[in-house]
Amino acid sequence: KGIEYGPTAVWFYQALLLVTHRPIALVLIHAAMMLAVTTGALLWLARLLKIDAMWVALVLASPHWLFYSRWLWDNTLCIPLSCLLLAAWIDFSRTPAIKTFVLALLCMAVLPTIHPMSLPLCIAVGLDMLVHPRQWLKYLPLALGIAGLSVVAYWRYIQHVRGGAGVTVGHEMTLAGWWYPLLGARAL
């Protein structure tokens, strides 16, 4: 038994099931959404970093990306959201705007509930926030509001991770289990 991830991926796929129950259509919708968000985020990053957009095409032509864009799995959702988080935070760091700040915070709130492998990126962005507080302190009430909404949305999951709410969990669901992605590879 592995780590039980957050509910975000299930919510996403349940929303897709509201559209259709046909597996091929689900894969196509998933791939189109992955392509749209990832392409947009990579083009945004390319513009911010002054990189030729040709490199975005090269990344999107990767067989690995093509494989994962069609795979209906939880951690594949981290690919576009991680790109979006990085682009939003770099943009906010250069020219603070409320929309990029909100987008970065939402991505930071959602990513760890999809897969723990997103924790290093979220921690890095969080540390950068702490190092440069003047940029975002004027949005503190908004940040607290987003944090509060995240806690409300994921309250049952947070209780589950903490081992509360009468839920029996293994050691992998304790807070120490969240550190697992940061410990590096382990021999089987």
Coordinates of C-alpha atoms in Angstrom, one line a residue:
K1 CA 0.0 0.0 0.0
G2 CA 1.4 3.4 -1.0
I3 CA 0.6 6.9 0.0
E4 CA -3.1 7.9 -0.4
Y5 CA -3.1 11.1 -2.5
G6 CA -5.5 14.0 -2.2
P7 CA -8.9 14.2 -3.8
T8 CA -8.0 16.7 -6.6
A9 CA -7.3 14.1 -9.3
V10 CA -10.5 12.3 -8.5
W11 CA -12.5 15.5 -8.6
F12 CA -10.9 16.3 -12.0
Y13 CA -11.8 12.9 -13.5
Q14 CA -15.3 13.0 -12.0
A15 CA -15.8 16.4 -13.8
L16 CA -14.7 14.8 -17.0
L17 CA -17.1 12.0 -16.5
L18 CA -19.9 14.6 -16.4
V19 CA -19.0 15.3 -20.0
T20 CA -18.7 11.7 -21.3
H21 CA -18.3 8.1 -20.2
R22 CA -16.6 7.0 -23.4
P23 CA -12.9 6.1 -22.6
I24 CA -11.5 7.3 -25.9
A25 CA -13.3 10.6 -25.5
L26 CA -12.0 11.0 -22.0
V27 CA -8.4 10.4 -23.2
L28 CA -8.8 12.9 -26.0
I29 CA -10.3 15.6 -23.6
H30 CA -7.5 14.9 -21.1
A31 CA -4.8 15.2 -23.8
A32 CA -6.3 18.4 -25.3
M33 CA -6.5 20.0 -21.8
M34 CA -2.9 18.9 -21.0
L35 CA -1.7 20.2 -24.4
A36 CA -3.5 23.6 -24.0
V37 CA -2.4 24.3 -20.4
T38 CA 1.2 23.0 -20.9
T39 CA 1.7 24.8 -24.2
G40 CA 0.3 28.1 -22.8
A41 CA 2.5 27.8 -19.6
L42 CA 5.6 26.9 -21.6
L43 CA 5.1 29.8 -24.1
W44 CA 4.5 32.1 -21.1
L45 CA 7.8 30.9 -19.6
A46 CA 9.6 31.2 -22.9
R47 CA 8.4 34.8 -23.2
L48 CA 9.5 35.6 -19.6
L49 CA 12.9 34.0 -19.9
K50 CA 13.4 35.3 -23.5
I51 CA 13.8 31.8 -24.9
D52 CA 12.9 31.0 -28.5
A53 CA 9.4 29.4 -28.7
M54 CA 10.9 26.7 -30.9
W55 CA 12.2 25.0 -27.7
V56 CA 8.6 24.7 -26.5
A57 CA 7.7 22.8 -29.7
L58 CA 10.7 20.5 -29.0
V59 CA 9.5 19.8 -25.5
L60 CA 6.0 19.1 -26.7
A61 CA 7.3 16.7 -29.3
S62 CA 8.9 14.6 -26.6
P63 CA 7.6 11.0 -26.7
H64 CA 7.5 11.0 -22.9
W65 CA 5.3 14.1 -22.9
L66 CA 3.0 12.6 -25.5
F67 CA 2.7 9.4 -23.5
Y68 CA 1.9 11.1 -20.2
S69 CA -0.5 13.6 -21.8
R70 CA -2.8 10.7 -22.7
W71 CA -2.4 8.7 -19.5
L72 CA -5.5 9.1 -17.2
W73 CA -3.5 9.1 -14.0
D74 CA -3.2 11.4 -11.0
N75 CA 0.4 12.6 -11.3
T76 CA 0.2 13.5 -15.0
L77 CA -1.9 16.5 -13.9
C78 CA 1.2 17.8 -12.1
I79 CA 2.9 18.5 -15.5
P80 CA 0.7 21.4 -16.7
L81 CA 0.1 22.7 -13.2
S82 CA 3.8 22.8 -12.4
C83 CA 4.5 24.7 -15.6
L84 CA 1.7 27.1 -14.8
L85 CA 3.0 27.6 -11.2
L86 CA 6.5 28.3 -12.4
A87 CA 5.3 30.7 -15.1
A88 CA 2.9 32.6 -12.8
W89 CA 5.5 32.9 -10.0
I90 CA 8.3 34.1 -12.3
D91 CA 5.8 36.6 -13.9
F92 CA 4.7 37.8 -10.5
S93 CA 8.3 38.1 -9.3
R94 CA 9.1 40.4 -12.2
T95 CA 5.8 42.5 -12.4
P96 CA 3.6 41.9 -9.3
A97 CA 0.0 41.6 -10.4
I98 CA -3.0 40.1 -8.5
K99 CA -3.9 37.6 -11.2
T100 CA -0.5 36.0 -11.3
F101 CA -0.3 35.9 -7.5
V102 CA -3.7 34.2 -7.3
L103 CA -2.8 31.7 -10.0
A104 CA 0.5 30.8 -8.3
L105 CA -1.2 30.4 -4.9
L106 CA -4.0 28.2 -6.4
C107 CA -1.4 26.0 -8.1
M108 CA 0.6 25.7 -4.8
A109 CA -2.6 24.7 -3.0
V110 CA -3.7 22.1 -5.5
L111 CA -0.4 20.5 -6.6
P112 CA 0.5 18.7 -3.3
T113 CA -3.0 17.2 -3.2
I114 CA -2.4 15.6 -6.6
H115 CA 1.0 14.0 -6.0
P116 CA 3.7 14.5 -3.3
M117 CA 6.3 14.8 -6.0
S118 CA 5.2 18.4 -6.5
L119 CA 6.3 19.4 -3.0
P120 CA 9.8 20.4 -3.9
L121 CA 8.5 23.0 -6.4
C122 CA 5.9 24.3 -4.0
I123 CA 8.4 24.5 -1.2
A124 CA 10.9 26.4 -3.5
V125 CA 8.2 28.9 -4.5
G126 CA 7.1 29.2 -0.9
L127 CA 10.7 29.9 0.2
D128 CA 11.0 32.5 -2.6
M129 CA 7.8 34.1 -1.2
L130 CA 9.4 34.3 2.2
V131 CA 12.6 35.8 0.9
H132 CA 10.7 38.5 -1.0
P133 CA 7.8 39.5 1.2
R134 CA 7.5 43.1 -0.1
Q135 CA 6.1 41.9 -3.4
W136 CA 3.1 40.1 -2.0
L137 CA 2.4 41.5 1.5
K138 CA -0.1 43.9 0.1
Y139 CA -2.1 40.8 -1.0
L140 CA -1.9 39.1 2.4
P141 CA -5.7 39.1 3.0
L142 CA -6.2 37.5 -0.4
A143 CA -3.4 34.9 0.4
L144 CA -5.0 34.1 3.7
G145 CA -8.4 33.8 2.0
I146 CA -7.0 31.3 -0.5
A147 CA -5.3 29.4 2.3
G148 CA -8.6 29.3 4.2
L149 CA -10.6 28.1 1.2
S150 CA -7.9 25.4 0.6
V151 CA -8.2 24.2 4.2
V152 CA -12.0 24.1 3.9
A153 CA -11.9 22.2 0.5
Y154 CA -9.4 19.7 1.7
W155 CA -10.4 19.4 5.4
R156 CA -11.3 15.7 5.3
Y157 CA -8.0 15.0 3.5
I158 CA -6.0 17.0 6.0
Q159 CA -7.7 15.1 8.8
H160 CA -6.9 11.9 7.1
V161 CA -3.2 12.8 6.7
R162 CA -3.0 13.8 10.3
G163 CA -4.6 10.5 11.3
G164 CA -7.6 12.2 12.8
A165 CA -11.3 11.9 12.1
G166 CA -11.3 8.2 13.2
V167 CA -9.4 7.1 10.1
T168 CA -6.8 4.4 10.5
V169 CA -3.8 5.1 8.4
G170 CA -0.3 3.6 8.0
H171 CA 2.9 5.5 8.6
E172 CA 3.0 6.7 5.0
M173 CA 0.0 8.9 5.7
T174 CA 1.5 10.7 8.6
L175 CA 3.2 14.1 8.1
A176 CA 6.6 12.2 7.9
G177 CA 5.2 10.4 4.9
W178 CA 5.1 13.7 3.0
W179 CA 8.9 14.0 3.3
Y180 CA 9.3 10.8 1.3
P181 CA 9.7 12.5 -2.1
L182 CA 12.5 14.6 -0.7
L183 CA 14.5 11.7 0.6
G184 CA 15.7 10.6 -2.8
A185 CA 15.6 7.1 -4.3
R186 CA 15.5 4.1 -2.1
A187 CA 16.8 0.6 -3.0
L188 CA 14.1 -2.0 -3.2

